[in-house]
Amino acid sequence: MLIATMGLRNLFSKTPAPVPLVPVEKVTIREQCKDLILSDETLHQVRDKMLDAIKLGLAKSTNKDASVKCFTTFVQDLPNGKERGKFLALDLGGTNFRVLVIYLDENHFDMQSKIYAVPENIMTGSGAQLFDHIAECLANFMSENDMYNEKLPLGFTFSFPLQQVGLTKGILKTWTKGFSCSGVVGQDVVRMLEDAIRRRGDIEIEVCGILNDTTGTLMSCAWKNPNCHVGVIVGTGCNACYTERVENVEMFDGDRSKPLMIINLEWAAFGDHGELDFIMTEYDKEVDRNSINPGKQVFEKMISGMYMGEIVRLILIKFTKEKLLFDGKGSAPLSTIWRFKSKYVSEIESEKAGIHTACRTVLKKLELDHATEQDCINVRYVCECVSRRAAYLVSAGTATLINKMRIPSVTVGVDGSVYRFHPFFHDLMMEKIAQLIDKDLKCTLMLSEDGSGRGAALVAAVAVRCRREAA
């Protein structure tokens, strides 16, 4: 029987456990998965290459050709607990969007929100139709919450590719996620929202900032913990932001009197210039070939929930063909691209060792009812290898930021479905970051609460507070 039963803690220690010598024709699952196992030496290389990529992104002379673009967010102030008042947030990033209102008082936070649909005809109509629809929903929300006659500040989370040229100015680069509204690409989306509000003439809203969900995650956590200087998203996508000293942000031409700037790394593209070729497996290369953007977002494709299940599926396909799994008998669903969902990885790993109820449920969905107990053990092992590699890669990137900032004790705000729902992702990150950061530094991880909503409102709240303090 071909097995994979040794404990993962031994396998992923600083020195990987040796693989027993076996005849070539009886290579074990463990031996076949060894290219997914990243040693500390390898992770140090990833960390160092990430730092080099960030430095290229920050420098004006090399930014154009950098894989990690280090976009300026124009957010230079973090919450300090003195934010007071009522603030709106708009969170647009898919077929639904949210409108929120938060009430801030000393150490007190209250929030109300409502979800609105974006009909398909509006997703593919004109930009004016889209923003008129959003403005109508905003007006309805304000009416329902007795705010119709108030002028309120708003933070706008816009989760589409954006070139930000100011705190309240962002140019749409391209539509994604099924949107194709005409007349928006190349335009300032804040201005289009403001124009739609003016066309109605019945509500007053001041847009105080536009941001993405990663910046929102940092801001949301910083309101509770002033040591938060990093935001990380590990969900369908993967990204990070951090506070950089403004003198290092060469792409910023504005006021340099404030010491910090939140930098949106867009580190999903790390590896697009070959930086990660030395750890890419045959499965990563096939995922990339089958994606809608071959050669792009390489780092993200090795980590995020969009691709994690597909990596596992490709491994299972190969092992089945080699008769290491399922007695060499696959199935049509297993052979179908994207059919192994990333949530299956979390479900399978959530069970105690030796319990295979969730694994058998997943395999039944894939028409692999003939799987043996040993097959279940091996499938779980494959899932563990893929998810642990993902956690370690995120940890290497996060450690890069902590070492670069040189703040003695840093809190990292984290959000995203993979981080939230995978049973061990948090622990794996804590363990590995501690090994990869400089010995005189400390790090804690904090789950973000609604970064895209609360974080947007907090950007508006901080902008209002700073304006009040400067008056």
CSV table of C-alpha atoms in Angstrom, one decimal:
chain,number,residue,atom,x,y,z
A,1,MET,CA,0.0,0.0,0.0
A,2,LEU,CA,1.3,3.5,-0.9
A,3,ILE,CA,0.9,5.7,2.1
A,4,ALA,CA,1.4,9.1,3.5
A,5,THR,CA,1.0,8.9,7.3
A,6,MET,CA,4.0,10.6,9.0
A,7,GLY,CA,3.1,13.7,11.0
A,8,LEU,CA,3.2,17.0,9.1
A,9,ARG,CA,4.9,18.7,12.1
A,10,ASN,CA,7.9,16.4,11.5
A,11,LEU,CA,7.7,16.9,7.8
A,12,PHE,CA,7.6,20.6,7.9
A,13,SER,CA,10.2,21.2,10.6
A,14,LYS,CA,13.3,23.2,9.8
A,15,THR,CA,15.0,20.1,8.4
A,16,PRO,CA,12.5,18.1,6.4
A,17,ALA,CA,12.3,14.5,7.6
A,18,PRO,CA,14.1,12.2,5.2
A,19,VAL,CA,12.0,10.1,2.9
A,20,PRO,CA,12.7,6.4,3.2
A,21,LEU,CA,14.4,4.8,0.2
A,22,VAL,CA,12.0,2.8,-1.8
A,23,PRO,CA,12.1,1.1,-5.2
A,24,VAL,CA,11.5,3.5,-8.0
A,25,GLU,CA,8.4,1.7,-9.2
A,26,LYS,CA,6.9,2.2,-5.7
A,27,VAL,CA,7.4,5.9,-5.1
A,28,THR,CA,5.2,7.0,-2.2
A,29,ILE,CA,2.8,9.9,-2.0
A,30,ARG,CA,5.2,11.6,0.4
A,31,GLU,CA,8.0,11.4,-2.1
A,32,GLN,CA,5.8,12.7,-4.9
A,33,CYS,CA,4.7,15.8,-2.8
A,34,LYS,CA,8.2,16.8,-1.8
A,35,ASP,CA,8.3,19.7,-4.4
A,36,LEU,CA,5.4,21.3,-2.4
A,37,ILE,CA,7.5,21.4,0.8
A,38,LEU,CA,9.3,24.7,1.3
A,39,SER,CA,12.3,24.6,3.6
A,40,ASP,CA,13.2,27.6,5.8
A,41,GLU,CA,16.2,28.2,3.5
A,42,THR,CA,13.8,28.4,0.5
A,43,LEU,CA,11.4,30.7,2.4
A,44,HIS,CA,14.3,33.0,3.2
A,45,GLN,CA,15.0,33.3,-0.5
A,46,VAL,CA,11.3,34.1,-1.2
A,47,ARG,CA,11.4,36.7,1.6
A,48,ASP,CA,14.6,38.3,0.2
A,49,LYS,CA,13.2,38.3,-3.4
A,50,MET,CA,10.0,40.0,-2.2
A,51,LEU,CA,12.0,42.7,-0.5
A,52,ASP,CA,14.0,43.3,-3.8
A,53,ALA,CA,10.7,43.5,-5.7
A,54,ILE,CA,9.2,46.0,-3.2
A,55,LYS,CA,12.2,48.2,-3.4
A,56,LEU,CA,11.9,48.3,-7.2
A,57,GLY,CA,8.2,49.2,-6.9
A,58,LEU,CA,8.9,52.1,-4.5
A,59,ALA,CA,11.6,53.6,-6.7
A,60,LYS,CA,10.4,56.0,-9.4
A,61,SER,CA,13.2,54.8,-11.8
A,62,THR,CA,12.2,51.2,-11.6
A,63,ASN,CA,8.5,51.2,-10.8
A,64,LYS,CA,7.3,50.9,-14.4
A,65,ASP,CA,9.0,47.5,-14.7
A,66,ALA,CA,8.5,46.2,-11.2
A,67,SER,CA,6.3,43.2,-10.6
A,68,VAL,CA,5.2,44.5,-7.1
A,69,LYS,CA,3.8,47.9,-8.0
A,70,CYS,CA,3.6,49.4,-4.5
A,71,PHE,CA,0.7,51.7,-5.3
A,72,THR,CA,0.3,54.9,-3.3
A,73,THR,CA,-3.0,54.9,-1.4
A,74,PHE,CA,-2.8,58.6,-0.3
A,75,VAL,CA,-3.9,57.4,3.2
A,76,GLN,CA,-1.3,58.9,5.5
A,77,ASP,CA,-3.2,58.8,8.8
A,78,LEU,CA,-4.4,55.9,10.9
A,79,PRO,CA,-7.2,55.9,13.4
A,80,ASN,CA,-6.2,57.1,16.9
A,81,GLY,CA,-9.4,56.6,18.8
A,82,LYS,CA,-10.4,60.3,18.6
A,83,GLU,CA,-12.7,59.8,15.6
A,84,ARG,CA,-16.3,60.8,16.4
A,85,GLY,CA,-19.5,61.0,14.5
A,86,LYS,CA,-21.6,59.3,11.8
A,87,PHE,CA,-20.0,58.1,8.6
A,88,LEU,CA,-21.2,56.3,5.5
A,89,ALA,CA,-19.4,53.6,3.6
A,90,LEU,CA,-20.0,52.2,0.1
A,91,ASP,CA,-18.6,48.7,-0.7
A,92,LEU,CA,-18.7,47.8,-4.4
A,93,GLY,CA,-16.8,44.8,-5.6
A,94,GLY,CA,-19.2,42.4,-7.3
A,95,THR,CA,-22.8,41.6,-8.2
A,96,ASN,CA,-23.9,42.9,-4.8
A,97,PHE,CA,-22.8,46.1,-3.0
A,98,ARG,CA,-23.3,47.3,0.5
A,99,VAL,CA,-24.2,50.6,2.1
A,100,LEU,CA,-23.2,51.1,5.7
A,101,VAL,CA,-23.4,53.7,8.4
A,102,ILE,CA,-21.1,53.6,11.4
A,103,TYR,CA,-21.4,55.6,14.6
A,104,LEU,CA,-18.2,56.3,16.4
A,105,ASP,CA,-17.8,57.5,20.0
A,106,GLU,CA,-15.1,57.0,22.6
A,107,ASN,CA,-14.4,53.2,22.5
A,108,HIS,CA,-17.8,52.6,21.0
A,109,PHE,CA,-18.7,51.4,17.6
A,110,ASP,CA,-22.2,50.8,16.1
A,111,MET,CA,-23.0,49.9,12.5
A,112,GLN,CA,-26.0,49.3,10.3
A,113,SER,CA,-25.8,48.0,6.7
A,114,LYS,CA,-27.8,46.8,3.8
A,115,ILE,CA,-27.0,44.8,0.8
A,116,TYR,CA,-28.2,45.8,-2.7
A,117,ALA,CA,-28.1,43.9,-5.9
A,118,VAL,CA,-26.5,45.1,-9.1
A,119,PRO,CA,-28.8,43.7,-11.9
A,120,GLU,CA,-27.1,42.2,-14.9
A,121,ASN,CA,-28.5,44.8,-17.3
A,122,ILE,CA,-26.8,47.5,-15.1
A,123,MET,CA,-23.5,45.5,-14.9
A,124,THR,CA,-23.3,45.6,-18.7
A,125,GLY,CA,-25.1,48.9,-19.3
A,126,SER,CA,-23.6,52.5,-19.2
A,127,GLY,CA,-21.6,53.9,-16.4
A,128,ALA,CA,-24.2,56.5,-15.8
A,129,GLN,CA,-26.8,53.8,-15.2
A,130,LEU,CA,-24.5,52.1,-12.7
A,131,PHE,CA,-23.8,55.1,-10.6
A,132,ASP,CA,-27.4,56.3,-10.8
A,133,HIS,CA,-28.4,52.9,-9.4
A,134,ILE,CA,-25.8,53.3,-6.6
A,135,ALA,CA,-27.0,56.8,-5.8
A,136,GLU,CA,-30.6,55.7,-5.7
A,137,CYS,CA,-29.7,52.9,-3.2
A,138,LEU,CA,-27.7,55.4,-1.1
A,139,ALA,CA,-30.7,57.7,-1.0
A,140,ASN,CA,-33.0,54.9,0.0
A,141,PHE,CA,-30.6,53.8,2.7
A,142,MET,CA,-30.4,57.3,4.1
A,143,SER,CA,-34.2,57.7,4.1
A,144,GLU,CA,-34.7,54.3,5.8
A,145,ASN,CA,-32.2,55.3,8.6
A,146,ASP,CA,-33.5,58.9,9.1
A,147,MET,CA,-30.4,60.5,7.6
A,148,TYR,CA,-32.1,62.0,4.5
A,149,ASN,CA,-31.5,65.6,5.4
A,150,GLU,CA,-27.9,65.2,6.7
A,151,LYS,CA,-24.7,65.8,4.9
A,152,LEU,CA,-22.5,62.9,5.7
A,153,PRO,CA,-18.9,61.9,4.8
A,154,LEU,CA,-18.4,58.6,2.9
A,155,GLY,CA,-15.6,56.2,2.3
A,156,PHE,CA,-15.8,54.2,-0.9
A,157,THR,CA,-14.3,50.7,-1.2
A,158,PHE,CA,-13.9,50.0,-4.9
A,159,SER,CA,-12.5,46.5,-5.5
A,160,PHE,CA,-11.6,46.8,-9.2
A,161,PRO,CA,-8.3,47.6,-10.8
A,162,LEU,CA,-7.7,51.3,-10.0
A,163,GLN,CA,-5.0,53.9,-10.6
A,164,GLN,CA,-5.3,56.1,-7.5
A,165,VAL,CA,-4.1,59.6,-8.1
A,166,GLY,CA,-5.4,61.1,-4.9
A,167,LEU,CA,-7.3,60.2,-1.7
A,168,THR,CA,-10.6,61.0,-3.5
A,169,LYS,CA,-9.6,60.3,-7.1
A,170,GLY,CA,-9.2,56.9,-8.7
A,171,ILE,CA,-9.1,56.0,-12.4
A,172,LEU,CA,-10.6,52.7,-13.4
A,173,LYS,CA,-8.1,50.7,-15.4
A,174,THR,CA,-10.3,47.8,-16.5
A,175,TRP,CA,-13.5,46.1,-15.5
A,176,THR,CA,-13.5,42.6,-14.0
A,177,LYS,CA,-16.0,40.2,-12.3
A,178,GLY,CA,-18.5,40.4,-15.1
A,179,PHE,CA,-18.8,44.2,-15.2
A,180,SER,CA,-18.5,46.0,-18.6
A,181,CYS,CA,-20.2,49.3,-18.0
A,182,SER,CA,-19.4,51.7,-20.9
A,183,GLY,CA,-17.8,55.1,-20.3
A,184,VAL,CA,-16.1,54.2,-17.0
A,185,VAL,CA,-12.7,52.8,-18.0
A,186,GLY,CA,-10.2,55.7,-17.9
A,187,GLN,CA,-12.5,57.8,-15.8
A,188,ASP,CA,-12.5,59.0,-12.2
A,189,VAL,CA,-15.1,56.8,-10.4
A,190,VAL,CA,-15.4,59.2,-7.5
A,191,ARG,CA,-16.4,61.9,-9.8
A,192,MET,CA,-18.9,59.7,-11.5
A,193,LEU,CA,-20.5,58.8,-8.1
A,194,GLU,CA,-20.6,62.5,-7.2
A,195,ASP,CA,-22.2,63.4,-10.5
A,196,ALA,CA,-24.9,60.8,-10.0
A,197,ILE,CA,-25.6,62.1,-6.5
A,198,ARG,CA,-25.9,65.7,-7.9
A,199,ARG,CA,-28.2,64.5,-10.7
A,200,ARG,CA,-30.6,63.3,-8.0
A,201,GLY,CA,-30.4,66.5,-6.0
A,202,ASP,CA,-32.0,65.1,-2.9
A,203,ILE,CA,-29.1,63.9,-0.8
A,204,GLU,CA,-25.7,65.4,0.2
A,205,ILE,CA,-22.7,63.2,0.5
A,206,GLU,CA,-19.0,64.1,0.7
A,207,VAL,CA,-16.7,61.3,-0.6
A,208,CYS,CA,-13.7,61.5,1.7
A,209,GLY,CA,-11.6,58.6,0.3
A,210,ILE,CA,-11.5,55.7,-2.1
A,211,LEU,CA,-9.7,52.5,-1.2
A,212,ASN,CA,-9.4,48.8,-1.7
A,213,ASP,CA,-10.3,46.0,0.7
A,214,THR,CA,-6.7,45.5,1.8
A,215,THR,CA,-6.3,49.1,3.0
A,216,GLY,CA,-9.7,48.8,4.6
A,217,THR,CA,-8.5,45.7,6.5
A,218,LEU,CA,-5.5,47.7,7.9
A,219,MET,CA,-7.7,50.6,8.9
A,220,SER,CA,-10.4,48.5,10.5
A,221,CYS,CA,-7.8,46.7,12.7
A,222,ALA,CA,-5.8,49.9,13.5
A,223,TRP,CA,-9.0,51.4,15.0
A,224,LYS,CA,-8.9,48.7,17.7
A,225,ASN,CA,-5.1,48.2,17.8
A,226,PRO,CA,-2.8,51.1,17.1
A,227,ASN,CA,0.1,48.7,16.5
A,228,CYS,CA,-1.5,47.5,13.3
A,229,HIS,CA,0.7,48.6,10.4
A,230,VAL,CA,0.0,45.7,7.9
A,231,GLY,CA,-3.1,44.5,6.2
A,232,VAL,CA,-3.3,41.1,4.4
A,233,ILE,CA,-6.1,39.5,2.4
A,234,VAL,CA,-6.0,35.7,1.9
A,235,GLY,CA,-9.3,34.9,0.2
A,236,THR,CA,-10.4,34.5,-3.4
A,237,GLY,CA,-7.4,36.7,-4.1
A,238,CYS,CA,-4.3,37.6,-2.1
A,239,ASN,CA,-2.8,41.1,-1.4
A,240,ALA,CA,-1.2,43.1,1.3
A,241,CYS,CA,-0.6,46.7,2.3
A,242,TYR,CA,1.7,48.3,4.9
A,243,THR,CA,2.8,51.7,6.3
A,244,GLU,CA,6.0,53.0,4.6
A,245,ARG,CA,8.1,56.0,5.5
A,246,VAL,CA,7.0,58.7,3.1
A,247,GLU,CA,10.6,59.5,2.2
A,248,ASN,CA,10.9,56.0,0.6
A,249,VAL,CA,7.7,56.5,-1.5
A,250,GLU,CA,9.3,58.1,-4.6
A,251,MET,CA,6.1,57.8,-6.6
A,252,PHE,CA,4.3,60.2,-4.2
A,253,ASP,CA,4.5,63.9,-5.3
A,254,GLY,CA,2.2,65.3,-2.6
A,255,ASP,CA,2.6,66.7,0.9
A,256,ARG,CA,5.6,64.9,2.6
A,257,SER,CA,5.1,66.6,6.0
A,258,LYS,CA,3.4,63.5,7.4
A,259,PRO,CA,5.7,60.6,8.1
A,260,LEU,CA,3.8,57.6,6.8
A,261,MET,CA,1.9,56.4,3.7
A,262,ILE,CA,-0.1,53.2,3.4
A,263,ILE,CA,1.3,51.3,0.3
A,264,ASN,CA,-1.0,48.9,-1.6
A,265,LEU,CA,1.6,46.3,-2.7
A,266,GLU,CA,-0.5,44.3,-5.2
A,267,TRP,CA,1.8,41.5,-4.4
A,268,ALA,CA,-0.3,39.0,-6.3
A,269,ALA,CA,1.9,39.8,-9.3
A,270,PHE,CA,5.1,38.9,-7.4
A,271,GLY,CA,6.7,36.2,-9.6
A,272,ASP,CA,5.5,37.6,-12.9
A,273,HIS,CA,9.1,38.4,-13.7
A,274,GLY,CA,10.3,34.9,-12.9
A,275,GLU,CA,11.1,35.5,-9.2
A,276,LEU,CA,9.3,32.3,-8.2
A,277,ASP,CA,10.3,30.0,-11.0
A,278,PHE,CA,12.6,28.2,-8.6
A,279,ILE,CA,9.7,26.9,-6.5
A,280,MET,CA,6.9,26.6,-9.2
A,281,THR,CA,5.7,23.0,-9.6
A,282,GLU,CA,4.3,21.4,-12.7
A,283,TYR,CA,0.8,21.9,-11.1
A,284,ASP,CA,1.4,25.7,-10.7
A,285,LYS,CA,2.4,25.9,-14.3
A,286,GLU,CA,-0.7,24.0,-15.5
A,287,VAL,CA,-3.0,26.2,-13.3
A,288,ASP,CA,-1.3,29.3,-14.9
A,289,ARG,CA,-1.7,27.9,-18.4
A,290,ASN,CA,-5.4,27.3,-17.8
A,291,SER,CA,-6.1,30.6,-16.2
A,292,ILE,CA,-7.6,33.7,-17.9
A,293,ASN,CA,-4.3,35.6,-17.4
A,294,PRO,CA,-1.3,33.3,-18.1
A,295,GLY,CA,1.9,34.6,-16.7
A,296,LYS,CA,0.2,37.1,-14.4
A,297,GLN,CA,-0.6,37.0,-10.7
A,298,VAL,CA,1.9,34.2,-10.1
A,299,PHE,CA,2.2,34.6,-6.3
A,300,GLU,CA,-1.6,34.7,-5.9
A,301,LYS,CA,-2.0,31.5,-8.0
A,302,MET,CA,0.1,29.6,-5.5
A,303,ILE,CA,-1.9,30.8,-2.5
A,304,SER,CA,-5.4,32.0,-2.9
A,305,GLY,CA,-8.8,30.4,-2.7
A,306,MET,CA,-9.3,30.9,-6.4
A,307,TYR,CA,-6.7,28.4,-7.2
A,308,MET,CA,-6.0,26.2,-4.1
A,309,GLY,CA,-8.6,23.6,-4.9
A,310,GLU,CA,-7.5,23.4,-8.6
A,311,ILE,CA,-3.9,22.7,-7.5
A,312,VAL,CA,-5.1,19.8,-5.3
A,313,ARG,CA,-7.2,18.5,-8.2
A,314,LEU,CA,-4.3,18.4,-10.6
A,315,ILE,CA,-2.2,16.5,-8.0
A,316,LEU,CA,-4.9,14.0,-7.5
A,317,ILE,CA,-5.3,13.5,-11.2
A,318,LYS,CA,-1.6,12.8,-11.6
A,319,PHE,CA,-1.5,10.4,-8.7
A,320,THR,CA,-4.5,8.6,-10.0
A,321,LYS,CA,-3.0,8.1,-13.4
A,322,GLU,CA,0.1,6.7,-11.7
A,323,LYS,CA,-2.1,4.4,-9.7
A,324,LEU,CA,-1.1,5.9,-6.4
A,325,LEU,CA,-4.7,6.8,-5.7
A,326,PHE,CA,-8.1,5.3,-6.1
A,327,ASP,CA,-6.6,2.1,-7.6
A,328,GLY,CA,-5.9,4.1,-10.7
A,329,LYS,CA,-9.7,4.7,-11.4
A,330,GLY,CA,-10.6,8.4,-11.7
A,331,SER,CA,-13.9,10.0,-12.6
A,332,ALA,CA,-15.4,12.6,-15.0
A,333,PRO,CA,-15.8,15.2,-12.2
A,334,LEU,CA,-12.2,14.7,-11.0
A,335,SER,CA,-11.1,15.3,-14.6
A,336,THR,CA,-13.2,18.5,-14.8
A,337,ILE,CA,-11.2,21.8,-14.4
A,338,TRP,CA,-12.0,23.8,-11.2
A,339,ARG,CA,-14.3,21.0,-9.9
A,340,PHE,CA,-12.3,20.5,-6.7
A,341,LYS,CA,-13.4,23.6,-4.7
A,342,SER,CA,-11.0,25.3,-2.3
A,343,LYS,CA,-13.5,25.0,0.5
A,344,TYR,CA,-13.0,21.2,0.3
A,345,VAL,CA,-9.5,21.7,1.5
A,346,SER,CA,-10.6,23.4,4.7
A,347,GLU,CA,-13.4,20.8,5.2
A,348,ILE,CA,-11.1,17.9,4.8
A,349,GLU,CA,-8.4,19.3,7.1
A,350,SER,CA,-11.0,20.3,9.8
A,351,GLU,CA,-11.6,16.7,10.8
A,352,LYS,CA,-9.5,14.9,13.4
A,353,ALA,CA,-6.8,12.7,12.1
A,354,GLY,CA,-8.3,9.3,11.3
A,355,ILE,CA,-11.8,10.6,10.7
A,356,HIS,CA,-12.7,10.8,7.0
A,357,THR,CA,-16.4,11.7,7.0
A,358,ALA,CA,-15.8,15.1,5.2
A,359,CYS,CA,-13.3,13.6,2.9
A,360,ARG,CA,-15.6,10.8,1.8
A,361,THR,CA,-18.4,13.4,1.3
A,362,VAL,CA,-16.1,15.4,-1.0
A,363,LEU,CA,-15.0,12.3,-2.9
A,364,LYS,CA,-18.6,11.1,-3.3
A,365,LYS,CA,-19.3,14.5,-5.0
A,366,LEU,CA,-16.5,13.7,-7.3
A,367,GLU,CA,-17.9,10.2,-8.0
A,368,LEU,CA,-15.0,8.5,-6.2
A,369,ASP,CA,-17.1,6.3,-4.0
A,370,HIS,CA,-14.6,3.5,-4.4
A,371,ALA,CA,-11.9,5.4,-2.4
A,372,THR,CA,-10.3,3.4,0.4
A,373,GLU,CA,-9.4,4.6,3.9
A,374,GLN,CA,-5.8,4.9,2.7
A,375,ASP,CA,-7.0,7.1,-0.3
A,376,CYS,CA,-8.6,9.4,2.2
A,377,ILE,CA,-5.4,9.6,4.2
A,378,ASN,CA,-3.5,10.5,1.1
A,379,VAL,CA,-6.0,13.0,-0.2
A,380,ARG,CA,-5.8,14.8,3.2
A,381,TYR,CA,-2.1,14.8,3.0
A,382,VAL,CA,-2.1,16.4,-0.4
A,383,CYS,CA,-4.5,19.1,0.9
A,384,GLU,CA,-2.2,19.7,3.9
A,385,CYS,CA,0.8,20.1,1.6
A,386,VAL,CA,-0.9,22.6,-0.6
A,387,SER,CA,-2.5,24.7,2.2
A,388,ARG,CA,0.7,24.7,4.3
A,389,ARG,CA,2.7,25.9,1.3
A,390,ALA,CA,0.2,28.7,0.8
A,391,ALA,CA,0.4,29.8,4.5
A,392,TYR,CA,4.2,29.7,4.4
A,393,LEU,CA,4.3,31.9,1.2
A,394,VAL,CA,2.0,34.5,2.8
A,395,SER,CA,4.2,34.3,5.9
A,396,ALA,CA,7.3,35.0,3.9
A,397,GLY,CA,5.7,38.1,2.3
A,398,THR,CA,4.4,39.3,5.7
A,399,ALA,CA,7.8,38.8,7.3
A,400,THR,CA,9.4,40.9,4.6
A,401,LEU,CA,7.1,43.8,5.5
A,402,ILE,CA,7.7,43.4,9.3
A,403,ASN,CA,11.5,43.4,8.8
A,404,LYS,CA,11.4,46.3,6.5
A,405,MET,CA,9.4,48.6,8.8
A,406,ARG,CA,11.5,47.7,11.9
A,407,ILE,CA,8.7,48.5,14.3
A,408,PRO,CA,9.4,46.5,17.5
A,409,SER,CA,5.9,45.1,17.9
A,410,VAL,CA,3.5,44.9,14.9
A,411,THR,CA,0.0,43.7,14.6
A,412,VAL,CA,-1.0,42.4,11.2
A,413,GLY,CA,-4.7,42.7,10.2
A,414,VAL,CA,-5.8,39.7,8.2
A,415,ASP,CA,-9.0,38.9,6.3
A,416,GLY,CA,-10.3,36.6,3.6
A,417,SER,CA,-12.1,33.3,3.3
A,418,VAL,CA,-9.0,31.1,3.3
A,419,TYR,CA,-7.6,32.7,6.5
A,420,ARG,CA,-11.0,32.7,8.2
A,421,PHE,CA,-12.1,29.2,7.4
A,422,HIS,CA,-9.0,27.0,7.1
A,423,PRO,CA,-8.6,25.4,10.5
A,424,PHE,CA,-4.8,25.9,10.7
A,425,PHE,CA,-3.9,28.9,8.5
A,426,HIS,CA,-3.6,31.3,11.4
A,427,ASP,CA,-1.4,29.0,13.5
A,428,LEU,CA,0.8,28.2,10.5
A,429,MET,CA,1.3,31.9,9.8
A,430,MET,CA,2.1,32.7,13.4
A,431,GLU,CA,4.6,29.9,13.6
A,432,LYS,CA,6.4,30.7,10.3
A,433,ILE,CA,6.4,34.5,10.6
A,434,ALA,CA,8.1,34.1,14.0
A,435,GLN,CA,10.8,32.1,12.3
A,436,LEU,CA,11.3,34.5,9.4
A,437,ILE,CA,11.3,37.9,11.1
A,438,ASP,CA,14.4,39.4,12.8
A,439,LYS,CA,14.8,38.2,16.4
A,440,ASP,CA,14.3,41.6,18.0
A,441,LEU,CA,10.8,42.0,16.4
A,442,LYS,CA,7.4,40.7,17.4
A,443,CYS,CA,4.3,40.1,15.5
A,444,THR,CA,0.7,39.2,16.2
A,445,LEU,CA,-2.2,38.4,13.8
A,446,MET,CA,-5.6,40.0,14.2
A,447,LEU,CA,-8.7,38.9,12.3
A,448,SER,CA,-10.2,42.0,10.6
A,449,GLU,CA,-13.9,42.7,11.1
A,450,ASP,CA,-15.4,43.9,7.8
A,451,GLY,CA,-12.4,45.7,6.4
A,452,SER,CA,-14.1,46.6,3.1
A,453,GLY,CA,-17.1,48.2,5.0
A,454,ARG,CA,-15.9,49.4,8.3
A,455,GLY,CA,-12.4,50.2,7.0
A,456,ALA,CA,-13.9,52.5,4.3
A,457,ALA,CA,-16.0,54.4,6.9
A,458,LEU,CA,-12.9,54.7,9.0
A,459,VAL,CA,-10.9,56.3,6.1
A,460,ALA,CA,-13.7,58.9,6.0
A,461,ALA,CA,-13.7,59.3,9.8
A,462,VAL,CA,-9.9,59.8,9.9
A,463,ALA,CA,-10.1,62.4,7.1
A,464,VAL,CA,-12.7,64.3,8.9
A,465,ARG,CA,-10.7,64.2,12.2
A,466,CYS,CA,-7.5,65.4,10.5
A,467,ARG,CA,-9.4,68.2,8.9
A,468,ARG,CA,-10.9,69.2,12.2
A,469,GLU,CA,-7.5,69.1,13.9
A,470,ALA,CA,-5.9,71.3,11.2
A,471,ALA,CA,-8.6,73.9,11.5
